């Protein structure tokens, strides 16, 4: 997954982070609840009453739109517009 467009930590959280080796549901859910508390100020009650879709909307809002890196033509244009002299 790493290296693909828009796949930072928040993106992975929106799509459900893969469980860590040997981690059961309750431990994984507790970890995600803690992350939601830190990132969004959610209480445990808010986390457990939210749907996965609601959590995903917040994660996408914080992550923003993925921006593609400049291609060679754009870099050439920038170098011409802003020469280092």
XYZ file of C-alpha atoms in Angstrom:
85
model
C 0.000 0.000 0.000
C 2.796 2.412 0.773
C 3.782 4.823 -1.957
C 0.405 4.918 -3.674
C -1.562 8.096 -4.095
C -3.299 9.266 -0.908
C -2.212 6.445 1.352
C -0.943 8.198 4.440
C -1.843 7.184 8.003
C -5.206 8.918 7.948
C -6.106 7.321 4.639
C -5.306 3.887 6.009
C -7.401 4.602 9.116
C -10.383 5.502 6.939
C -10.179 2.149 5.221
C -9.467 0.200 8.360
C -5.849 -0.306 9.305
C -4.724 -3.889 8.917
C -4.589 -5.691 12.234
C -1.141 -6.010 13.694
C 0.277 -9.498 13.953
C -1.448 -11.293 16.813
C -3.771 -8.387 17.569
C -7.380 -9.296 18.278
C -10.469 -7.209 17.555
C -10.752 -5.645 20.998
C -7.138 -4.477 21.043
C -7.396 -3.125 17.485
C -10.673 -1.337 18.286
C -9.201 0.189 21.437
C -6.226 1.478 19.451
C -8.522 3.027 16.827
C -10.740 4.535 19.544
C -7.677 6.189 21.049
C -6.653 7.558 17.668
C -10.154 8.967 17.120
C -9.951 10.595 20.538
C -6.638 12.269 19.758
C -7.454 13.258 16.173
C -11.100 14.307 16.575
C -11.641 14.783 20.297
C -14.061 11.864 20.377
C -15.016 10.318 23.668
C -15.228 6.528 23.856
C -19.036 6.846 23.781
C -18.910 8.853 20.537
C -16.532 6.336 18.980
C -18.640 3.303 19.863
C -21.866 4.960 18.680
C -20.379 6.133 15.372
C -20.554 4.155 12.168
C -17.431 3.310 10.179
C -18.739 5.663 7.469
C -18.892 8.569 9.933
C -15.322 7.953 11.020
C -14.206 7.684 7.387
C -15.799 11.058 6.511
C -13.798 12.781 9.249
C -10.586 11.054 8.250
C -11.054 12.074 4.610
C -11.817 15.674 5.627
C -8.589 15.893 7.632
C -6.485 14.070 5.030
C -7.643 16.352 2.213
C -7.182 15.706 -1.460
C -4.098 13.861 -2.593
C -1.911 16.009 -4.819
C 0.185 14.357 -7.498
C 3.864 15.307 -7.520
C 4.992 17.597 -10.344
C 5.937 15.863 -13.579
C 9.104 16.627 -15.555
C 7.391 19.303 -17.687
C 6.174 21.164 -14.592
C 9.646 20.996 -13.022
C 11.163 22.405 -16.236
C 8.617 25.261 -16.245
C 9.366 26.049 -12.615
C 13.123 25.993 -13.228
C 12.695 28.444 -16.110
C 10.364 30.714 -14.120
C 12.567 30.668 -10.992
C 16.216 30.265 -12.004
C 18.731 30.020 -9.181
C 20.902 32.590 -10.954
